[in-house]
CSV table of C-alpha atoms in Angstrom, one decimal:
chain,number,residue,atom,x,y,z
A,898,MET,CA,-43.6,-12.9,-21.7
A,899,THR,CA,-41.1,-10.6,-20.5
A,900,ILE,CA,-40.9,-7.4,-21.5
A,901,ALA,CA,-37.5,-6.0,-22.0
A,902,ALA,CA,-36.5,-2.5,-20.2
A,903,GLN,CA,-35.6,0.1,-22.4
A,904,PRO,CA,-33.1,3.2,-21.0
A,905,SER,CA,-34.3,6.3,-20.6
A,906,ARG,CA,-32.8,9.6,-22.8
A,907,ILE,CA,-33.2,11.9,-20.0
A,908,SER,CA,-32.1,11.9,-15.8
A,909,GLY,CA,-34.2,10.2,-13.5
A,910,ILE,CA,-34.7,13.4,-11.1
A,911,ARG,CA,-35.7,15.2,-14.5
A,912,LEU,CA,-38.3,12.1,-15.7
A,913,PHE,CA,-39.6,12.1,-12.2
A,914,TRP,CA,-40.9,15.6,-12.2
A,915,VAL,CA,-42.1,15.0,-15.6
A,916,VAL,CA,-44.0,11.9,-14.5
A,917,ALA,CA,-45.1,14.0,-12.0
A,918,LEU,CA,-46.8,16.7,-13.7
A,919,LEU,CA,-48.1,14.7,-16.2
A,920,ALA,CA,-50.1,13.0,-13.6
A,921,LEU,CA,-51.0,16.1,-12.0
A,922,SER,CA,-52.6,17.3,-15.4
A,923,VAL,CA,-54.8,14.3,-15.0
A,924,LEU,CA,-55.9,14.7,-12.1
A,925,LEU,CA,-56.7,18.6,-13.1
A,926,ASN,CA,-58.2,16.8,-16.1
A,927,TYR,CA,-60.9,14.6,-14.1
A,928,VAL,CA,-61.4,17.7,-12.1
A,929,ASP,CA,-62.5,19.7,-14.7
A,930,ARG,CA,-64.1,17.4,-16.8
A,931,GLY,CA,-66.3,16.2,-13.6
A,932,ALA,CA,-66.9,19.3,-12.3
A,933,ILE,CA,-70.2,19.2,-14.4
A,934,GLY,CA,-71.4,16.5,-12.3
A,935,VAL,CA,-70.8,17.7,-9.2
A,936,ALA,CA,-72.5,21.2,-10.2
A,937,ALA,CA,-75.2,19.3,-11.3
A,938,PRO,CA,-77.8,19.6,-8.5
A,939,LEU,CA,-78.0,23.2,-8.1
A,940,MET,CA,-77.4,23.6,-12.1
A,941,ILE,CA,-80.0,21.6,-13.3
A,942,GLU,CA,-82.2,23.6,-11.2
A,943,GLU,CA,-81.3,26.7,-12.3
A,944,LEU,CA,-80.8,25.8,-15.8
A,945,LYS,CA,-83.9,24.2,-15.6
A,946,PHE,CA,-82.6,21.1,-17.9
A,947,SER,CA,-83.6,17.8,-18.0
A,948,ALA,CA,-81.9,14.5,-17.4
A,949,THR,CA,-81.9,14.3,-20.7
A,950,GLU,CA,-80.2,17.9,-21.8
A,951,PHE,CA,-77.9,17.2,-18.8
A,952,GLY,CA,-76.8,13.8,-20.2
A,953,THR,CA,-76.5,15.3,-23.7
A,954,ALA,CA,-74.2,18.2,-22.1
A,955,VAL,CA,-72.3,15.5,-20.4
A,956,SER,CA,-71.6,13.7,-23.6
A,957,ALA,CA,-70.9,16.8,-25.8
A,958,PHE,CA,-67.7,16.5,-24.2
A,959,PHE,CA,-66.7,13.1,-26.1
A,960,TRP,CA,-67.9,14.4,-29.3
A,961,VAL,CA,-64.8,16.0,-29.9
A,962,TYR,CA,-62.7,14.4,-27.2
A,963,ALA,CA,-63.4,10.6,-28.9
A,964,PRO,CA,-62.2,11.6,-32.5
A,965,LEU,CA,-59.7,13.9,-31.6
A,966,CYS,CA,-57.6,11.3,-30.0
A,967,LEU,CA,-56.9,9.9,-33.3
A,968,PHE,CA,-55.4,13.0,-34.7
A,969,VAL,CA,-53.9,13.9,-31.5
A,970,GLY,CA,-52.1,10.9,-31.1
A,971,TRP,CA,-50.8,11.0,-34.8
A,972,LEU,CA,-49.5,14.5,-34.1
A,973,CYS,CA,-47.4,13.0,-30.8
A,974,ASP,CA,-45.5,10.6,-33.0
A,975,ARG,CA,-44.7,13.5,-35.0
A,976,PHE,CA,-44.1,16.6,-33.2
A,977,CYS,CA,-43.1,18.1,-29.9
A,978,VAL,CA,-45.6,16.4,-27.3
A,979,TYR,CA,-44.0,18.8,-24.2
A,980,ARG,CA,-45.6,22.2,-26.3
A,981,MET,CA,-48.7,20.2,-27.1
A,982,PHE,CA,-49.4,19.7,-23.8
A,983,ALA,CA,-49.3,23.2,-22.5
A,984,ALA,CA,-51.4,24.3,-25.6
A,985,GLY,CA,-54.3,21.4,-24.6
A,986,ILE,CA,-54.2,22.5,-21.1
A,987,ALA,CA,-54.4,26.1,-21.5
A,988,LEU,CA,-57.4,25.6,-23.6
A,989,TRP,CA,-59.1,23.3,-21.6
A,990,ALA,CA,-58.4,25.8,-18.4
A,991,VAL,CA,-60.0,28.3,-20.3
A,992,ALA,CA,-63.1,26.5,-21.2
A,993,THR,CA,-63.9,25.6,-17.7
A,994,LEU,CA,-63.1,29.1,-16.2
A,995,LEU,CA,-66.1,30.1,-19.2
A,996,THR,CA,-68.4,27.3,-18.4
A,997,GLY,CA,-69.1,29.3,-14.9
A,998,PHE,CA,-70.7,31.8,-17.2
A,999,VAL,CA,-73.1,29.6,-19.0
A,1000,ASN,CA,-76.9,30.3,-19.2
A,1001,GLY,CA,-78.5,27.8,-21.4
A,1002,LEU,CA,-77.6,24.5,-23.1
A,1003,VAL,CA,-75.9,25.6,-26.3
A,1004,LEU,CA,-73.4,27.6,-24.6
A,1005,LEU,CA,-72.8,24.6,-22.3
A,1006,ILE,CA,-72.3,22.3,-25.2
A,1007,VAL,CA,-70.0,25.0,-26.7
A,1008,LEU,CA,-67.4,24.9,-24.0
A,1009,ARG,CA,-68.2,21.2,-23.3
A,1010,LEU,CA,-66.5,20.3,-26.8
A,1011,LEU,CA,-63.8,23.2,-26.1
A,1012,LEU,CA,-63.1,21.2,-23.1
A,1013,GLY,CA,-63.1,17.6,-25.1
A,1014,LEU,CA,-60.5,19.5,-27.7
A,1015,GLY,CA,-58.0,20.8,-25.1
A,1016,GLU,CA,-58.2,17.2,-22.9
A,1017,SER,CA,-57.3,15.2,-25.4
A,1018,ILE,CA,-54.1,15.4,-25.7
A,1019,ALA,CA,-53.9,13.6,-22.1
A,1020,PHE,CA,-53.3,10.0,-22.4
A,1021,PRO,CA,-52.1,9.8,-25.9
A,1022,GLY,CA,-49.5,12.3,-25.2
A,1023,SER,CA,-48.3,10.7,-21.5
A,1024,SER,CA,-48.5,7.4,-23.0
A,1025,LYS,CA,-46.2,8.7,-25.6
A,1026,ILE,CA,-43.7,9.7,-23.2
A,1027,PHE,CA,-44.1,6.7,-21.1
A,1028,ALA,CA,-43.2,4.5,-23.9
A,1029,ALA,CA,-39.9,6.1,-24.9
A,1030,GLU,CA,-38.6,7.1,-21.4
A,1031,VAL,CA,-40.2,4.7,-18.4
A,1032,PRO,CA,-38.4,0.9,-18.1
A,1033,ALA,CA,-40.6,-1.8,-18.4
A,1034,HIS,CA,-40.3,-2.4,-14.3
A,1035,HIS,CA,-41.4,1.3,-13.8
A,1036,ARG,CA,-44.1,0.9,-16.4
A,1037,GLY,CA,-46.7,-0.1,-13.5
A,1038,SER,CA,-45.5,2.9,-11.2
A,1039,ALA,CA,-45.7,5.5,-13.9
A,1040,ASN,CA,-49.0,4.3,-14.8
A,1041,ALA,CA,-50.3,3.9,-11.5
A,1042,LEU,CA,-49.7,7.8,-10.7
A,1043,ILE,CA,-51.6,8.5,-14.0
A,1044,GLY,CA,-54.4,6.0,-12.7
A,1045,ALA,CA,-54.4,7.4,-9.2
A,1046,ALA,CA,-54.7,11.1,-10.6
A,1047,LEU,CA,-57.6,9.7,-12.8
A,1048,ALA,CA,-59.0,8.9,-9.2
A,1049,PHE,CA,-58.1,11.4,-7.0
A,1050,GLY,CA,-59.1,14.2,-9.6
A,1051,PRO,CA,-62.8,13.3,-9.4
A,1052,ALA,CA,-62.4,12.8,-5.4
A,1053,VAL,CA,-60.5,16.4,-5.3
A,1054,GLY,CA,-63.4,17.4,-7.3
A,1055,VAL,CA,-66.4,16.4,-5.8
A,1056,LEU,CA,-64.8,17.3,-2.3
A,1057,THR,CA,-63.5,20.8,-3.2
A,1058,GLY,CA,-66.6,21.2,-5.7
A,1059,GLY,CA,-68.9,19.9,-3.0
A,1060,ALA,CA,-67.7,22.3,-0.4
A,1061,ILE,CA,-67.9,25.3,-3.0
A,1062,LEU,CA,-71.5,24.4,-3.9
A,1063,GLU,CA,-72.8,24.3,-0.8
A,1064,ALA,CA,-71.3,27.4,0.1
A,1065,LEU,CA,-70.8,29.7,-2.7
A,1066,GLY,CA,-73.4,28.1,-5.3
A,1067,TRP,CA,-72.1,26.1,-8.6
A,1068,ARG,CA,-70.7,28.9,-10.8
A,1069,PRO,CA,-67.6,29.4,-9.1
A,1070,ILE,CA,-66.7,25.7,-9.1
A,1071,PHE,CA,-66.1,26.5,-12.8
A,1072,TRP,CA,-64.0,29.5,-11.9
A,1073,ILE,CA,-61.8,28.5,-9.3
A,1074,PHE,CA,-61.1,24.9,-11.1
A,1075,GLY,CA,-60.3,26.9,-14.2
A,1076,LEU,CA,-57.7,29.5,-12.7
A,1077,VAL,CA,-56.0,26.1,-10.7
A,1078,THR,CA,-55.2,24.6,-13.6
A,1079,LEU,CA,-53.8,27.8,-15.6
A,1080,VAL,CA,-51.0,27.5,-12.4
A,1081,TRP,CA,-49.9,24.3,-14.0
A,1082,LEU,CA,-48.4,25.7,-16.9
A,1083,MET,CA,-45.8,27.8,-14.9
A,1084,PRO,CA,-44.2,24.3,-13.3
A,1085,TRP,CA,-44.2,21.9,-17.1
A,1086,HIS,CA,-42.8,25.3,-18.6
A,1087,LEU,CA,-39.7,24.6,-16.2
A,1088,ALA,CA,-39.6,21.3,-16.1
A,1089,SER,CA,-40.0,20.4,-19.8
A,1090,ALA,CA,-37.9,23.5,-21.1
A,1091,PRO,CA,-34.8,21.1,-21.9
A,1092,LEU,CA,-36.6,18.7,-23.4
A,1093,ARG,CA,-38.2,20.9,-25.9
A,1094,SER,CA,-34.8,21.1,-27.8
A,1095,ASP,CA,-34.8,18.8,-31.0
A,1096,SER,CA,-31.9,16.5,-29.1
A,1097,VAL,CA,-34.1,15.3,-26.4
A,1098,THR,CA,-37.7,15.7,-27.5
A,1099,THR,CA,-39.7,12.5,-27.8
A,1100,PRO,CA,-38.5,11.0,-31.2
A,1101,VAL,CA,-40.5,11.4,-34.5
A,1102,VAL,CA,-38.0,9.4,-36.6
A,1103,ASP,CA,-39.9,6.8,-38.8
A,1104,PRO,CA,-43.6,7.5,-37.6
A,1105,VAL,CA,-46.2,4.6,-37.9
A,1106,PRO,CA,-48.5,5.5,-40.5
A,1107,MET,CA,-52.4,5.9,-39.1
A,1108,ARG,CA,-53.8,3.5,-41.8
A,1109,ARG,CA,-51.2,0.4,-40.7
A,1110,LEU,CA,-52.5,0.8,-37.2
A,1111,PHE,CA,-56.1,1.0,-37.9
A,1112,ALA,CA,-55.4,-2.2,-40.0
A,1113,ILE,CA,-54.3,-4.1,-36.7
A,1114,PRO,CA,-57.2,-6.2,-35.5
A,1115,THR,CA,-55.2,-6.1,-31.8
A,1116,LEU,CA,-55.9,-2.6,-31.6
A,1117,TRP,CA,-59.9,-2.7,-32.2
A,1118,LEU,CA,-60.0,-5.4,-29.7
A,1119,MET,CA,-58.3,-3.1,-27.2
A,1120,GLY,CA,-60.4,-0.6,-28.3
A,1121,ILE,CA,-63.5,-2.6,-27.3
A,1122,ALA,CA,-61.8,-3.4,-24.2
A,1123,HIS,CA,-61.2,0.5,-23.5
A,1124,PHE,CA,-64.9,1.2,-24.2
A,1125,MET,CA,-66.2,-1.5,-21.6
A,1126,SER,CA,-63.7,-0.1,-18.8
A,1127,ASN,CA,-65.0,3.2,-19.3
A,1128,TYR,CA,-68.8,2.7,-19.6
A,1129,GLY,CA,-69.1,2.1,-15.5
A,1130,PHE,CA,-66.7,4.8,-14.3
A,1131,TYR,CA,-68.5,7.6,-16.6
A,1132,PHE,CA,-71.8,6.5,-15.3
A,1133,LEU,CA,-70.7,7.1,-11.8
A,1134,LEU,CA,-68.7,9.8,-12.8
A,1135,ALA,CA,-71.5,11.8,-14.2
A,1136,TRP,CA,-74.3,10.4,-12.5
A,1137,LEU,CA,-73.5,9.4,-8.9
A,1138,PRO,CA,-73.9,12.7,-7.2
A,1139,LEU,CA,-77.4,13.4,-8.5
A,1140,TYR,CA,-78.4,9.8,-7.9
A,1141,LEU,CA,-77.5,10.6,-4.4
A,1142,THR,CA,-79.1,13.6,-3.9
A,1143,LYS,CA,-82.0,13.7,-5.9
A,1144,THR,CA,-83.2,9.9,-5.9
A,1145,LEU,CA,-81.6,8.6,-2.5
A,1146,GLY,CA,-82.3,12.1,-0.7
A,1147,TYR,CA,-79.0,12.6,0.8
A,1148,SER,CA,-77.6,16.2,1.3
A,1149,ILE,CA,-74.9,17.8,-0.5
A,1150,SER,CA,-72.3,17.3,2.2
A,1151,GLN,CA,-73.3,13.6,2.5
A,1152,MET,CA,-73.5,13.2,-1.2
A,1153,THR,CA,-69.8,15.1,-1.4
A,1154,LEU,CA,-68.6,12.2,1.3
A,1155,LEU,CA,-69.7,9.3,-0.1
A,1156,THR,CA,-68.5,10.1,-3.6
A,1157,THR,CA,-65.1,11.1,-2.2
A,1158,LEU,CA,-64.8,7.9,-0.4
A,1159,SER,CA,-65.2,6.3,-3.7
A,1160,PHE,CA,-63.0,7.9,-5.8
A,1161,THR,CA,-60.2,8.1,-2.8
A,1162,SER,CA,-60.5,4.4,-2.9
A,1163,GLN,CA,-59.8,4.2,-6.4
A,1164,GLY,CA,-56.5,6.2,-6.4
A,1165,ILE,CA,-55.4,4.0,-3.4
A,1166,ALA,CA,-55.9,1.1,-5.1
A,1167,ALA,CA,-54.1,2.4,-8.1
A,1168,LEU,CA,-51.3,3.3,-6.0
A,1169,VAL,CA,-51.4,-0.3,-4.9
A,1170,ALA,CA,-52.2,-2.2,-7.8
A,1171,GLY,CA,-48.9,-0.2,-9.9
A,1172,ARG,CA,-46.5,-1.2,-7.1
A,1173,VAL,CA,-47.3,-4.7,-6.6
A,1174,SER,CA,-47.4,-5.2,-10.4
A,1175,ASP,CA,-43.9,-3.5,-10.3
A,1176,MET,CA,-42.7,-6.0,-7.6
A,1177,ALA,CA,-44.1,-9.0,-9.7
A,1178,VAL,CA,-42.1,-8.0,-12.9
A,1179,THR,CA,-39.2,-7.4,-11.1
A,1180,ARG,CA,-39.2,-10.5,-9.4
A,1181,GLY,CA,-39.5,-12.2,-12.4
A,1182,ALA,CA,-43.3,-12.4,-13.3
A,1183,ASP,CA,-44.2,-12.4,-17.0
A,1184,GLU,CA,-45.7,-9.0,-17.2
A,1185,ALA,CA,-48.1,-10.0,-19.7
A,1186,ARG,CA,-49.9,-12.5,-17.5
A,1187,VAL,CA,-49.6,-9.9,-14.6
A,1188,ARG,CA,-51.6,-7.0,-16.5
A,1189,ARG,CA,-54.0,-9.6,-18.4
A,1190,TRP,CA,-55.5,-10.9,-14.8
A,1191,SER,CA,-55.4,-7.5,-13.4
A,1192,MET,CA,-57.5,-6.3,-15.8
A,1193,VAL,CA,-60.2,-9.4,-15.3
A,1194,ILE,CA,-60.3,-9.2,-11.7
A,1195,GLY,CA,-60.7,-5.1,-11.7
A,1196,GLN,CA,-63.5,-5.3,-14.3
A,1197,ALA,CA,-65.7,-7.6,-12.2
A,1198,MET,CA,-65.3,-5.9,-9.1
A,1199,LEU,CA,-66.5,-3.0,-10.9
A,1200,GLY,CA,-69.4,-4.7,-12.7
A,1201,THR,CA,-70.4,-6.4,-9.3
A,1202,ALA,CA,-70.1,-3.3,-7.2
A,1203,VAL,CA,-72.1,-1.0,-9.4
A,1204,ALA,CA,-75.2,-3.7,-8.9
A,1205,GLY,CA,-74.3,-3.4,-5.5
A,1206,ILE,CA,-74.9,0.5,-5.6
A,1207,TRP,CA,-78.2,0.2,-7.0
A,1208,TYR,CA,-79.1,-2.8,-4.3
A,1209,ALA,CA,-77.7,-1.1,-1.4
A,1210,GLY,CA,-80.3,-0.9,1.3
A,1211,ASP,CA,-78.5,1.7,3.5
A,1212,ALA,CA,-75.4,4.5,4.0
A,1213,TRP,CA,-73.2,1.9,5.1
A,1214,ALA,CA,-73.9,-0.7,2.4
A,1215,LEU,CA,-74.0,2.1,-0.2
A,1216,GLY,CA,-70.3,3.1,0.8
A,1217,ALA,CA,-68.8,-0.4,0.8
A,1218,TRP,CA,-69.6,-1.0,-2.7
A,1219,LEU,CA,-68.7,2.4,-3.6
A,1220,VAL,CA,-65.1,1.4,-2.2
A,1221,VAL,CA,-65.4,-2.0,-4.2
A,1222,ALA,CA,-66.2,0.1,-7.4
A,1223,GLY,CA,-63.3,2.2,-6.6
A,1224,ILE,CA,-60.8,-0.6,-6.2
A,1225,GLY,CA,-61.7,-2.1,-9.3
A,1226,THR,CA,-62.1,0.7,-11.2
A,1227,GLY,CA,-58.5,1.9,-9.9
A,1228,ILE,CA,-57.0,-1.7,-10.5
A,1229,VAL,CA,-58.1,-1.2,-14.3
A,1230,SER,CA,-56.9,2.3,-14.9
A,1231,VAL,CA,-53.4,1.3,-14.1
A,1232,ASN,CA,-53.1,-1.5,-16.7
A,1233,LEU,CA,-55.4,-0.8,-19.3
A,1234,PHE,CA,-52.6,1.9,-20.6
A,1235,ALA,CA,-49.7,-0.1,-19.7
A,1236,VAL,CA,-51.2,-3.2,-21.9
A,1237,ALA,CA,-51.4,-0.7,-24.6
A,1238,GLN,CA,-48.1,0.6,-24.5
A,1239,ILE,CA,-46.6,-3.0,-24.3
A,1240,PHE,CA,-48.9,-3.7,-27.7
A,1241,ALA,CA,-47.7,-0.4,-29.3
A,1242,GLY,CA,-43.7,-0.1,-28.5
A,1243,PRO,CA,-42.3,3.4,-28.2
A,1244,ARG,CA,-42.6,4.0,-32.2
A,1245,ALA,CA,-46.5,4.1,-32.3
A,1246,ALA,CA,-47.4,4.7,-28.9
A,1247,GLY,CA,-49.1,7.9,-29.7
A,1248,GLY,CA,-51.0,6.8,-32.7
A,1249,TRP,CA,-52.0,3.7,-30.7
A,1250,VAL,CA,-53.5,4.8,-27.7
A,1251,GLY,CA,-55.0,8.0,-29.5
A,1252,ILE,CA,-57.2,5.4,-31.6
A,1253,GLN,CA,-57.8,2.8,-28.7
A,1254,ASN,CA,-58.8,6.0,-26.7
A,1255,ALA,CA,-61.3,7.5,-29.2
A,1256,ILE,CA,-62.6,4.1,-29.5
A,1257,GLY,CA,-63.1,3.4,-25.6
A,1258,ASN,CA,-64.5,6.9,-25.2
A,1259,ALA,CA,-67.4,6.4,-27.2
A,1260,SER,CA,-68.8,5.2,-24.0
A,1261,GLY,CA,-68.6,8.8,-23.0
A,1262,ILE,CA,-70.8,9.7,-26.0
A,1263,VAL,CA,-73.5,7.2,-25.9
A,1264,GLY,CA,-73.5,6.3,-22.0
A,1265,PRO,CA,-74.8,9.8,-20.8
A,1266,ILE,CA,-77.6,10.2,-23.1
A,1267,ILE,CA,-78.5,6.6,-22.7
A,1268,THR,CA,-79.0,7.3,-18.9
A,1269,GLY,CA,-80.4,10.5,-19.7
A,1270,VAL,CA,-83.4,9.0,-21.9
A,1271,ILE,CA,-84.1,6.0,-19.1
A,1272,VAL,CA,-84.3,8.2,-16.5
A,1273,ASP,CA,-86.5,10.7,-18.2
A,1274,GLN,CA,-88.6,7.9,-19.9
A,1275,LEU,CA,-88.8,5.2,-16.8
A,1276,GLY,CA,-88.6,7.5,-14.2
A,1277,SER,CA,-85.9,5.2,-12.6
A,1278,TYR,CA,-82.2,5.0,-12.4
A,1279,GLY,CA,-82.5,0.9,-12.3
A,1280,LEU,CA,-81.9,-0.4,-16.1
A,1281,ALA,CA,-79.1,2.5,-16.1
A,1282,PHE,CA,-77.5,0.6,-13.6
A,1283,ALA,CA,-77.9,-2.8,-14.7
A,1284,ILE,CA,-76.7,-1.6,-18.2
A,1285,ALA,CA,-73.3,-0.5,-16.4
A,1286,SER,CA,-72.7,-3.2,-14.7
A,1287,GLY,CA,-73.1,-5.8,-17.2
A,1288,VAL,CA,-70.9,-3.9,-19.5
A,1289,ALA,CA,-68.2,-4.4,-17.2
A,1290,VAL,CA,-69.1,-7.4,-16.4
A,1291,PHE,CA,-68.8,-8.6,-20.0
A,1292,GLY,CA,-65.2,-6.3,-20.1
A,1293,ALA,CA,-63.8,-8.8,-17.7
A,1294,ALA,CA,-64.7,-11.8,-19.6
A,1295,TRP,CA,-63.6,-10.1,-22.9
A,1296,TRP,CA,-59.9,-9.5,-21.1
A,1297,TRP,CA,-59.9,-13.2,-19.9
A,1298,LEU,CA,-61.1,-14.5,-23.4
A,1299,VAL,CA,-60.7,-12.2,-26.5
A,1300,VAL,CA,-57.7,-9.7,-25.7
A,1301,PRO,CA,-54.7,-11.5,-27.3
A,1302,PRO,CA,-51.7,-12.5,-26.0
A,1303,ILE,CA,-50.0,-9.2,-24.9
A,1304,ARG,CA,-46.5,-8.4,-26.6
A,1305,THR,CA,-45.3,-5.8,-28.8
A,1306,VAL,CA,-47.0,-6.0,-32.4
A,1307,GLU,CA,-44.9,-5.6,-35.3
A,1308,VAL,CA,-45.9,-2.6,-37.0
């Protein structure tokens, strides 16, 4: 099935800058979200956290983030998404900055909750704008920028955060990252200024009630698919730096290099996958088929690579498997939201992605706690790696056999 392109209501140049800034916001989103993983080797020592306590702090972000995606998606279909982005980023930047002052678990959890509140705008909001403004033959490239940012965010965060950690300690990581995120508000204010008027704001005419979206089986199947897509990525994002330094004995600089390698591969793969998928659609390929099989391949690569990381016998093998994991995750990140935008259409994109993202990010609630308990109780990451690998491989089968035909759902 070919998905028809819709005309954009804003100029090409302004659309480019809006998409670019949205991608940059996602990059900063994952820089700030993943900072706790980079800081973990020294933070855990200073604050004397157990693996379970650290896992709980990582999970706390998703206690608010996942359910709020529902409400934020509802808001994006009814109010000015450009203003909502500014408010969300201001909140998460301040939460990041203040994390550099924590002295215990309770305050860390509170600030992780505020971070989740602010970051809940990112994917429902960007999908709302993309579904309304980006034609089908550019959908892959637009989502590729988001997918690349999703990967380069951790890469930038680990690379710069690792350097800060080694030179200044863990607290300045949060101070610097928070201040940099606040700077994003200035170009966003300029780029979105004309779009905040009623005449060109993303339309809110006849939004789809959330109760109607909840009744669509396809949305629940996509939410489960999203859960399985996220589990392995969040596992590596939160635990890889700690695993490399505390279990395998790599130095902070070696950990930085290996982790950055994985996320950089992910970003490059996302850009390539987005471009290739757009070229295929432009030449007449069935967009639905292209995106389904991209998800199957990406999930299978991620699951295989997570198992390979556990069994890697040396740094070269470990690096190779990290690259494979990055490529698989990059392919997944491009197509996951593109498929959601196809299913939802412009009218329901905000609410649809909000619900799907909420279900999918439940993996961020349960995954870190499960891993923390496993490490504390068994003294090994083996079972945690097995679970992350199994979930990803099962996700490949889910996309192949369970996700229904990819076309806009009548809502």
